[in-house]
mmCIF file of C-alpha atoms in Angstrom:
data_model
loop_
_atom_site.group_PDB
_atom_site.id
_atom_site.type_symbol
_atom_site.label_atom_id
_atom_site.label_comp_id
_atom_site.label_asym_id
_atom_site.label_seq_id
_atom_site.Cartn_x
_atom_site.Cartn_y
_atom_site.Cartn_z
ATOM 1 C CA MET D 111 57.541 84.765 -4.760
ATOM 2 C CA ASP D 112 54.422 83.744 -6.695
ATOM 3 C CA LEU D 113 51.190 82.545 -4.388
ATOM 4 C CA ASP D 114 51.684 79.047 -4.711
ATOM 5 C CA GLY D 115 55.371 79.282 -3.121
ATOM 6 C CA ILE D 116 53.851 81.433 -0.610
ATOM 7 C CA LYS D 117 51.061 78.686 0.229
ATOM 8 C CA GLY D 118 54.122 75.896 0.412
ATOM 9 C CA ILE D 119 55.814 77.921 2.881
ATOM 10 C CA LEU D 120 52.779 78.113 5.014
ATOM 11 C CA ARG D 121 52.012 74.389 4.980
ATOM 12 C CA THR D 122 55.550 73.347 5.576
ATOM 13 C CA PHE D 123 55.283 75.475 8.723
ATOM 14 C CA ALA D 124 52.229 73.905 9.771
ATOM 15 C CA GLU D 125 53.222 70.471 9.081
ATOM 16 C CA VAL D 126 56.690 70.547 10.282
ATOM 17 C CA GLU D 127 57.539 73.454 12.710
ATOM 18 C CA ALA D 128 54.025 74.166 14.317
ATOM 19 C CA ARG D 129 52.768 70.337 14.610
ATOM 20 C CA GLY D 130 52.961 69.217 17.678
ATOM 21 C CA VAL D 131 54.020 72.491 19.194
ATOM 22 C CA SER D 132 51.355 74.970 18.733
ATOM 23 C CA PRO D 133 48.224 73.812 17.832
ATOM 24 C CA LEU D 134 46.887 77.442 17.041
ATOM 25 C CA TYR D 135 49.636 78.250 14.592
ATOM 26 C CA GLU D 136 49.468 74.845 13.128
ATOM 27 C CA HIS D 137 45.841 75.360 12.412
ATOM 28 C CA LEU D 138 46.151 79.012 11.203
ATOM 29 C CA ALA D 139 48.924 78.267 8.717
ATOM 30 C CA LEU D 140 47.197 75.141 7.353
ATOM 31 C CA GLN D 141 44.120 77.234 6.457
ATOM 32 C CA ALA D 142 46.185 80.086 5.248
ATOM 33 C CA ALA D 143 47.839 77.809 2.924
ATOM 34 C CA SER D 144 44.736 77.320 0.944
ATOM 35 C CA ASP D 145 43.254 80.769 1.471
ATOM 36 C CA ASP D 146 44.617 83.175 -1.526
ATOM 37 C CA ASP D 147 43.516 86.254 0.326
ATOM 38 C CA VAL D 148 45.149 85.614 3.381
ATOM 39 C CA ALA D 149 48.338 83.947 1.765
ATOM 40 C CA GLY D 150 48.508 86.801 -0.445
ATOM 41 C CA LEU D 151 49.278 89.207 2.342
ATOM 42 C CA LEU D 152 52.737 87.955 2.566
ATOM 43 C CA ALA D 153 53.294 88.965 -0.899
ATOM 44 C CA SER D 154 54.115 92.334 0.726
ATOM 45 C CA ALA D 155 57.251 90.950 2.427
ATOM 46 C CA ARG D 156 60.858 92.130 1.376
ATOM 47 C CA ASP D 157 62.865 89.775 -0.510
ATOM 48 C CA GLY D 158 63.960 86.867 1.615
ATOM 49 C CA GLU D 159 61.315 87.419 4.335
ATOM 50 C CA VAL D 160 58.379 85.287 3.163
ATOM 51 C CA ARG D 161 57.660 83.241 6.253
ATOM 52 C CA ALA D 162 54.990 81.994 8.043
ATOM 53 C CA THR D 163 56.171 83.372 11.232
ATOM 54 C CA LEU D 164 55.943 86.898 9.789
ATOM 55 C CA LEU D 165 52.147 86.442 9.084
ATOM 56 C CA MET D 166 51.527 84.973 12.519
ATOM 57 C CA ALA D 167 53.408 87.801 14.474
ATOM 58 C CA THR D 168 51.269 90.359 12.330
ATOM 59 C CA ALA D 169 48.257 88.845 13.222
ATOM 60 C CA HIS D 170 49.454 88.819 16.845
ATOM 61 C CA ARG D 171 50.569 92.495 17.123
ATOM 62 C CA LEU D 172 47.172 93.535 15.501
ATOM 63 C CA VAL D 173 45.389 91.327 18.091
ATOM 64 C CA GLN D 174 47.499 93.002 20.773
ATOM 65 C CA ALA D 175 46.173 96.517 19.528
ATOM 66 C CA ASP D 176 42.589 95.082 19.650
ATOM 67 C CA PRO D 177 42.451 92.824 22.430
ATOM 68 C CA ILE D 178 38.689 92.984 23.185
ATOM 69 C CA HIS D 179 37.944 91.550 19.600
ATOM 70 C CA PRO D 180 36.689 88.161 19.705
ATOM 71 C CA LEU D 181 39.565 86.523 17.951
ATOM 72 C CA SER D 182 41.594 87.145 21.393
ATOM 73 C CA ARG D 183 39.872 84.235 22.839
ATOM 74 C CA TYR D 184 42.060 81.930 20.981
ATOM 75 C CA TYR D 185 45.586 83.768 21.975
ATOM 76 C CA PRO D 186 46.497 82.791 25.369
ATOM 77 C CA SER D 187 49.110 85.596 25.194
ATOM 78 C CA LEU D 188 46.307 88.069 25.653
ATOM 79 C CA GLY D 189 44.445 85.983 28.248
ATOM 80 C CA GLY D 190 42.331 83.711 26.167
ATOM 81 C CA PHE D 191 41.414 80.412 27.101
ATOM 82 C CA ASP D 192 39.664 78.892 24.025
ATOM 83 C CA GLY D 193 41.084 76.021 21.917
ATOM 84 C CA VAL D 194 40.917 75.814 18.501
ATOM 85 C CA ASP D 195 37.616 75.021 17.065
ATOM 86 C CA SER D 196 35.164 75.721 14.133
ATOM 87 C CA GLU D 197 34.969 79.591 14.853
ATOM 88 C CA THR D 198 38.977 79.924 14.922
ATOM 89 C CA TRP D 199 39.811 80.391 11.373
ATOM 90 C CA PRO D 200 36.737 82.454 10.263
ATOM 91 C CA LEU D 201 37.359 84.928 13.022
ATOM 92 C CA PHE D 202 41.023 84.882 12.194
ATOM 93 C CA ARG D 203 40.517 85.578 8.435
ATOM 94 C CA SER D 204 37.800 88.144 8.787
ATOM 95 C CA PHE D 205 39.995 90.084 11.233
ATOM 96 C CA LEU D 206 43.138 90.233 9.302
ATOM 97 C CA LEU D 207 41.729 91.185 5.998
ATOM 98 C CA GLU D 208 39.594 93.832 7.592
ATOM 99 C CA ARG D 209 43.001 95.111 8.603
ATOM 100 C CA ALA D 210 44.625 94.049 5.546
ATOM 101 C CA ASP D 211 46.137 97.659 4.903
ATOM 102 C CA LYS D 212 47.772 97.386 8.453
ATOM 103 C CA ALA D 213 48.915 93.965 7.995
ATOM 104 C CA ARG D 214 50.676 94.449 4.643
ATOM 105 C CA THR D 215 52.137 97.678 6.424
ATOM 106 C CA LEU D 216 53.817 95.397 9.042
ATOM 107 C CA ILE D 217 54.674 92.521 6.798
ATOM 108 C CA SER D 218 56.575 95.114 4.398
ATOM 109 C CA SER D 219 58.590 96.820 7.181
ATOM 110 C CA ARG D 220 59.328 94.325 9.894
ATOM 111 C CA TYR D 221 61.321 91.219 10.176
ATOM 112 C CA THR D 222 60.495 88.056 11.959
ATOM 113 C CA GLN D 223 62.501 89.041 15.638
ATOM 114 C CA THR D 224 63.063 86.581 18.006
ATOM 115 C CA ASN D 225 64.763 86.463 21.538
ATOM 116 C CA GLU D 226 64.190 83.081 23.066
ATOM 117 C CA VAL D 227 65.566 83.251 26.216
ATOM 118 C CA ARG D 228 65.354 79.765 26.760
ATOM 119 C CA ARG D 229 68.054 78.977 24.333
ATOM 120 C CA ALA D 230 70.733 80.660 26.801
ATOM 121 C CA ALA D 231 70.222 77.053 28.565
ATOM 122 C CA LEU D 232 71.393 75.451 25.244
ATOM 123 C CA LEU D 233 74.420 77.798 24.536
ATOM 124 C CA TYR D 234 75.726 78.070 28.105
ATOM 125 C CA PRO D 235 77.678 74.693 27.840
ATOM 126 C CA GLY D 236 79.007 75.662 24.651
ATOM 127 C CA VAL D 237 80.380 79.025 25.987
ATOM 128 C CA ALA D 238 81.536 77.361 28.931
ATOM 129 C CA ARG D 239 83.420 75.024 26.911
ATOM 130 C CA ALA D 240 85.022 77.729 24.783
ATOM 131 C CA ALA D 241 85.913 79.668 27.930
ATOM 132 C CA ARG D 242 87.768 76.674 29.604
ATOM 133 C CA GLU D 243 89.745 76.530 26.243
ATOM 134 C CA ALA D 244 90.580 79.873 26.400
ATOM 135 C CA GLY D 245 91.769 79.951 29.842
ATOM 136 C CA GLY D 246 89.132 81.784 31.701
ATOM 137 C CA LYS D 247 87.492 85.267 30.486
ATOM 138 C CA VAL D 248 85.867 85.617 26.801
ATOM 139 C CA SER D 249 83.878 88.365 25.273
ATOM 140 C CA LEU D 250 80.906 87.807 23.783
ATOM 141 C CA LEU D 251 79.650 88.739 20.153
ATOM 142 C CA GLU D 252 76.070 87.499 19.151
ATOM 143 C CA VAL D 253 75.331 87.897 15.369
ATOM 144 C CA GLY D 254 71.563 88.057 14.598
ATOM 145 C CA CYS D 255 71.150 89.371 18.310
ATOM 146 C CA SER D 256 67.721 91.010 17.984
ATOM 147 C CA ALA D 257 67.341 92.679 21.374
ATOM 148 C CA GLY D 258 70.532 90.933 22.577
ATOM 149 C CA LEU D 259 68.937 89.162 25.721
ATOM 150 C CA LEU D 260 71.065 86.160 25.071
ATOM 151 C CA LEU D 261 74.207 88.225 25.743
ATOM 152 C CA GLY D 262 73.083 88.170 29.592
ATOM 153 C CA LEU D 263 73.632 84.235 29.699
ATOM 154 C CA ASP D 264 76.261 84.488 32.227
ATOM 155 C CA ARG D 265 73.844 86.430 34.486
ATOM 156 C CA PHE D 266 70.979 83.496 34.375
ATOM 157 C CA ALA D 267 70.497 80.627 36.615
ATOM 158 C CA TYR D 268 70.228 77.096 35.175
ATOM 159 C CA ARG D 269 68.703 73.759 36.208
ATOM 160 C CA TYR D 270 69.447 70.976 34.147
ATOM 161 C CA GLN D 271 67.327 67.828 34.998
ATOM 162 C CA CYS D 272 69.089 64.671 33.590
ATOM 163 C CA ASP D 273 67.362 61.634 32.680
ATOM 164 C CA GLY D 274 68.754 59.687 35.395
ATOM 165 C CA GLY D 275 67.388 61.849 38.364
ATOM 166 C CA GLU D 276 70.541 63.929 38.648
ATOM 167 C CA GLN D 277 70.377 67.790 38.574
ATOM 168 C CA LEU D 278 72.964 70.140 37.470
ATOM 169 C CA THR D 279 72.876 73.855 38.299
ATOM 170 C CA ALA D 280 74.884 76.669 37.058
ATOM 171 C CA GLY D 281 74.806 80.630 37.088
ATOM 172 C CA PRO D 282 74.260 82.883 40.126
ATOM 173 C CA ALA D 283 72.266 81.729 42.961
ATOM 174 C CA LYS D 284 70.113 84.834 43.018
ATOM 175 C CA ALA D 285 69.530 85.497 39.473
ATOM 176 C CA ALA D 286 66.233 87.411 38.003
ATOM 177 C CA VAL D 287 66.172 84.947 34.987
ATOM 178 C CA GLY D 288 66.083 81.292 35.967
ATOM 179 C CA LEU D 289 66.128 78.461 33.200
ATOM 180 C CA HIS D 290 65.076 75.035 33.356
ATOM 181 C CA CYS D 291 66.254 72.742 30.626
ATOM 182 C CA ALA D 292 65.951 68.444 30.311
ATOM 183 C CA LEU D 293 69.140 66.959 29.729
ATOM 184 C CA ASP D 294 69.108 63.537 27.941
ATOM 185 C CA LEU D 295 72.188 61.455 27.309
ATOM 186 C CA ALA D 296 72.689 59.699 24.049
ATOM 187 C CA PRO D 297 74.144 56.255 24.172
ATOM 188 C CA GLY D 298 77.876 56.629 25.224
ATOM 189 C CA ALA D 299 77.577 60.190 26.512
ATOM 190 C CA VAL D 300 78.396 61.328 29.974
ATOM 191 C CA VAL D 301 76.812 64.125 31.888
ATOM 192 C CA PRO D 302 78.712 67.312 31.160
ATOM 193 C CA LYS D 303 80.735 69.356 33.654
ATOM 194 C CA LEU D 304 79.383 72.801 33.952
ATOM 195 C CA PRO D 305 80.883 75.763 35.668
ATOM 196 C CA LYS D 306 78.979 77.600 38.525
ATOM 197 C CA LYS D 307 80.159 80.877 36.724
ATOM 198 C CA LEU D 308 81.262 82.469 33.392
ATOM 199 C CA ALA D 309 83.883 85.432 33.244
ATOM 200 C CA VAL D 310 82.476 87.605 30.520
ATOM 201 C CA LEU D 311 84.939 90.423 29.720
ATOM 202 C CA ASP D 312 82.620 92.478 27.535
ATOM 203 C CA ARG D 313 79.867 92.049 25.017
ATOM 204 C CA ALA D 314 77.835 93.211 21.967
ATOM 205 C CA GLY D 315 75.379 92.202 19.516
ATOM 206 C CA LEU D 316 75.353 92.681 15.730
ATOM 207 C CA ASP D 317 71.950 92.715 14.162
ATOM 208 C CA ARG D 318 70.735 94.368 10.660
ATOM 209 C CA ALA D 319 67.858 95.954 13.087
ATOM 210 C CA PRO D 320 68.523 95.590 16.747
ATOM 211 C CA VAL D 321 65.578 95.886 19.090
ATOM 212 C CA ASP D 322 65.426 98.681 21.432
ATOM 213 C CA LEU D 323 63.653 97.434 24.332
ATOM 214 C CA SER D 324 63.139 100.817 26.002
ATOM 215 C CA ASP D 325 60.807 101.449 22.855
ATOM 216 C CA GLU D 326 57.404 100.060 23.973
ATOM 217 C CA ASP D 327 56.584 99.375 20.339
ATOM 218 C CA GLU D 328 59.776 97.580 19.700
ATOM 219 C CA LEU D 329 59.360 95.439 22.711
ATOM 220 C CA ALA D 330 55.572 94.766 21.833
ATOM 221 C CA TRP D 331 56.870 93.504 18.400
ATOM 222 C CA LEU D 332 59.416 91.161 19.954
ATOM 223 C CA GLU D 333 56.647 89.700 22.029
ATOM 224 C CA ALA D 334 54.337 89.496 18.928
ATOM 225 C CA CYS D 335 56.767 87.228 17.456
ATOM 226 C CA VAL D 336 56.626 84.822 20.199
ATOM 227 C CA TRP D 337 53.981 81.853 19.291
ATOM 228 C CA ALA D 338 50.511 83.373 20.868
ATOM 229 C CA ASP D 339 49.673 79.920 22.825
ATOM 230 C CA GLN D 340 52.850 79.914 24.547
ATOM 231 C CA PRO D 341 52.410 82.534 27.137
ATOM 232 C CA ASP D 342 55.326 81.381 29.501
ATOM 233 C CA ARG D 343 57.702 82.214 26.817
ATOM 234 C CA ILE D 344 56.428 85.872 26.627
ATOM 235 C CA ARG D 345 56.613 86.079 30.466
ATOM 236 C CA LEU D 346 60.304 84.958 30.440
ATOM 237 C CA LEU D 347 60.936 87.503 27.733
ATOM 238 C CA ARG D 348 59.489 90.274 29.727
ATOM 239 C CA THR D 349 61.760 89.151 32.862
ATOM 240 C CA ALA D 350 64.733 89.017 30.697
ATOM 241 C CA ALA D 351 63.994 92.283 29.316
ATOM 242 C CA ALA D 352 63.394 93.884 32.713
ATOM 243 C CA GLU D 353 66.948 92.309 33.624
ATOM 244 C CA GLN D 354 68.570 93.625 30.945
ATOM 245 C CA ALA D 355 67.642 97.479 31.413
ATOM 246 C CA ARG D 356 70.069 96.875 34.458
ATOM 247 C CA HIS D 357 72.881 95.742 32.183
ATOM 248 C CA ARG D 358 72.374 97.212 28.683
ATOM 249 C CA PRO D 359 74.607 95.444 26.207
ATOM 250 C CA ARG D 360 76.053 97.368 22.979
ATOM 251 C CA LEU D 361 73.963 96.738 19.971
ATOM 252 C CA ILE D 362 75.530 97.208 16.803
ATOM 253 C CA THR D 363 73.526 97.856 13.561
ATOM 254 C CA GLY D 364 75.013 95.870 10.705
ATOM 255 C CA ASP D 365 75.467 92.890 8.426
ATOM 256 C CA GLY D 366 76.175 89.756 10.118
ATOM 257 C CA VAL D 367 78.886 89.022 7.394
ATOM 258 C CA ASP D 368 79.993 92.520 6.315
ATOM 259 C CA ASP D 369 80.488 93.972 9.386
ATOM 260 C CA LEU D 370 81.490 91.068 11.512
ATOM 261 C CA ALA D 371 85.265 92.031 11.602
ATOM 262 C CA SER D 372 84.395 95.550 12.753
ATOM 263 C CA ALA D 373 81.911 94.550 15.349
ATOM 264 C CA ALA D 374 84.766 92.131 16.652
ATOM 265 C CA GLU D 375 87.196 94.797 17.087
ATOM 266 C CA SER D 376 85.407 96.555 19.705
ATOM 267 C CA LEU D 377 85.700 93.576 21.955
ATOM 268 C CA GLU D 378 88.966 92.728 23.773
ATOM 269 C CA GLY D 379 90.546 89.198 24.540
ATOM 270 C CA PRO D 380 89.468 85.847 23.476
ATOM 271 C CA LEU D 381 86.249 86.183 21.413
ATOM 272 C CA VAL D 382 83.036 83.729 21.348
ATOM 273 C CA VAL D 383 80.907 84.189 18.381
ATOM 274 C CA LEU D 384 77.283 83.207 19.182
ATOM 275 C CA THR D 385 74.681 82.455 16.641
ATOM 276 C CA SER D 386 71.176 81.046 17.698
ATOM 277 C CA HIS D 387 68.866 80.042 14.751
ATOM 278 C CA VAL D 388 70.118 83.053 12.612
ATOM 279 C CA LEU D 389 71.893 81.133 9.847
ATOM 280 C CA ALA D 390 68.719 79.649 8.484
ATOM 281 C CA TYR D 391 67.829 83.121 7.480
ATOM 282 C CA PHE D 392 71.134 83.557 5.428
ATOM 283 C CA PRO D 393 71.193 82.408 1.835
ATOM 284 C CA ALA D 394 73.579 79.527 1.506
ATOM 285 C CA SER D 395 76.465 81.635 -0.168
ATOM 286 C CA ARG D 396 76.185 84.039 2.795
ATOM 287 C CA ARG D 397 76.573 81.103 5.348
ATOM 288 C CA SER D 398 79.744 80.090 3.789
ATOM 289 C CA ALA D 399 80.709 83.962 3.630
ATOM 290 C CA PHE D 400 79.958 84.183 7.259
ATOM 291 C CA ILE D 401 82.004 80.926 8.306
ATOM 292 C CA ALA D 402 85.143 82.402 6.026
ATOM 293 C CA ALA D 403 84.692 85.600 7.876
ATOM 294 C CA LEU D 404 84.992 83.826 11.182
ATOM 295 C CA ALA D 405 88.113 82.066 10.019
ATOM 296 C CA GLU D 406 89.552 85.341 9.009
ATOM 297 C CA LEU D 407 89.004 86.655 12.452
ATOM 298 C CA ALA D 408 90.548 83.492 13.902
ATOM 299 C CA SER D 409 93.774 84.355 12.050
ATOM 300 C CA SER D 410 94.465 87.222 14.280
ATOM 301 C CA ARG D 411 92.950 86.267 17.641
ATOM 302 C CA PRO D 412 91.561 83.279 19.429
ATOM 303 C CA VAL D 413 87.900 82.729 18.269
ATOM 304 C CA TRP D 414 85.330 80.307 19.314
ATOM 305 C CA TRP D 415 82.141 79.958 17.277
ATOM 306 C CA VAL D 416 79.167 78.488 19.600
ATOM 307 C CA SER D 417 76.039 77.854 17.541
ATOM 308 C CA GLU D 418 72.828 76.712 18.104
ATOM 309 C CA GLU D 419 71.665 75.942 14.712
ATOM 310 C CA PHE D 420 69.976 73.235 12.495
ATOM 311 C CA TYR D 421 73.100 71.013 11.322
ATOM 312 C CA GLY D 422 72.487 71.962 7.508
ATOM 313 C CA ALA D 423 72.562 75.561 8.225
ATOM 314 C CA GLY D 424 75.755 75.950 10.203
ATOM 315 C CA LEU D 425 78.013 72.609 11.278
ATOM 316 C CA GLU D 426 77.567 71.008 7.833
ATOM 317 C CA THR D 427 80.162 73.534 6.445
ATOM 318 C CA VAL D 428 82.836 72.726 9.029
ATOM 319 C CA LEU D 429 81.733 69.237 10.307
ATOM 320 C CA PRO D 430 80.592 67.389 6.817
ATOM 321 C CA GLU D 431 81.087 63.735 8.390
ATOM 322 C CA ARG D 432 78.126 64.309 10.794
ATOM 323 C CA SER D 433 75.247 63.952 8.066
ATOM 324 C CA ASP D 434 73.713 62.017 11.132
ATOM 325 C CA LEU D 435 72.650 65.239 12.446
ATOM 326 C CA ALA D 436 70.520 66.340 9.512
ATOM 327 C CA GLY D 437 67.613 64.138 10.452
ATOM 328 C CA ALA D 438 63.888 65.438 9.936
ATOM 329 C CA ASP D 439 63.390 65.244 13.572
ATOM 330 C CA GLY D 440 63.155 69.153 14.275
ATOM 331 C CA LEU D 441 66.176 69.361 16.373
ATOM 332 C CA ALA D 442 69.037 71.666 16.190
ATOM 333 C CA THR D 443 72.656 70.819 17.126
ATOM 334 C CA LEU D 444 74.902 72.973 19.551
ATOM 335 C CA GLY D 445 78.344 72.814 18.378
ATOM 336 C CA VAL D 446 81.635 74.639 19.111
ATOM 337 C CA VAL D 447 84.196 75.569 16.552
ATOM 338 C CA ARG D 448 87.756 76.765 16.822
ATOM 339 C CA TRP D 449 90.400 77.555 14.419
ATOM 340 C CA GLU D 450 94.137 76.336 14.965
ATOM 341 C CA GLY D 451 96.410 77.167 11.806
ATOM 342 C CA GLY D 452 93.871 78.107 9.774
ATOM 343 C CA LYS D 453 91.806 74.821 10.217
ATOM 344 C CA ALA D 454 88.376 74.465 11.596
ATOM 345 C CA GLU D 455 88.280 72.138 14.551
ATOM 346 C CA ALA D 456 84.579 71.366 15.201
ATOM 347 C CA HIS D 457 82.462 69.461 17.657
ATOM 348 C CA ALA D 458 78.995 68.537 18.182
ATOM 349 C CA LEU D 459 77.982 68.953 21.774
ATOM 350 C CA ALA D 460 74.165 68.110 21.822
ATOM 351 C CA ARG D 461 70.774 67.756 20.071
ATOM 352 C CA THR D 462 68.525 70.721 20.721
ATOM 353 C CA ALA D 463 65.009 71.619 20.739
ATOM 354 C CA PRO D 464 64.194 74.742 19.067
ATOM 355 C CA HIS D 465 62.688 76.803 22.105
ATOM 356 C CA GLY D 466 65.430 75.539 24.592
ATOM 357 C CA GLN D 467 63.264 73.164 26.517
ATOM 358 C CA ARG D 468 65.429 70.037 25.959
ATOM 359 C CA MET D 469 68.817 68.599 24.763
ATOM 360 C CA THR D 470 70.375 65.443 24.235
ATOM 361 C CA TRP D 471 74.126 65.351 25.283
ATOM 362 C CA LEU D 472 76.414 63.459 22.575
ATOM 363 C CA PRO D 473 79.401 61.419 23.106
ATOM 364 C CA LEU D 474 82.703 63.244 22.804
#
């Protein structure tokens, strides 16, 4: 990708994804979009991996390794308390360019790896619906699992705060990981009924580069991929990682399309395939191939696809009539798809905030 293309990616990230969510990353990405030297670092990324989040994660990881540098004042993840000011960009620029070789090494060898634990609160109602339709117990296969933290969603506790004041709770009462999510109702929607427990037969994750959380450097990279001015997300990640150490899921190295069938063979019973902000990283042709692979799986066993993705990156293929979900509001869609007689039966359950903090339930 040429430099102008890289700058466009940085600018779009600042103006669409980070605006109103991360003042630090909005500022840094916007400045980087006008700086040939800093933007040019992303030219080292592998094909298809030129992302603003990769640049931000690289800088975050380098600050982790040098936490006494003045730039850390702007990184709440490292104890910084200063907001964006006139010194933020100059410090960031000089810090990164002084470590340009280290930055290029990370950018050329790493993927943006995320495990946003709060998304489990978005996926839980979808998995619960699939389990109910399956008659009880299901196995979980997460595609693009990273470290596989979402595979423990049946062990988390959930509290949904409804806009009318009602609270819904689910999950074990004494869970190490507790998640809170605001639940609004779209016109015509009713409060969903959620089971207190999910029965999971088995679980596995499929990823091109699974993260081994017993490796401190791998865990540090996963933390670096969390936006630095959102330390609560990092604390939650660490709590979930500690919980996972007691119940390690099976993580499989492979391609989300080519190796889907072989990964599924290792799991018994009705199968729920999970994706969460993964398909946006697939080229359009691979998204279609992924959904075709799901349909092929469903020809020989009960399969549900529970997705928390942007509409255009997932449900659009099997639910084309819901173009109203493709708005530019930055929200994703929780969907559940099953196949009957080779035909996809798809439902959009909710609009979802990307980091799991809020969902709006839709009428069925």
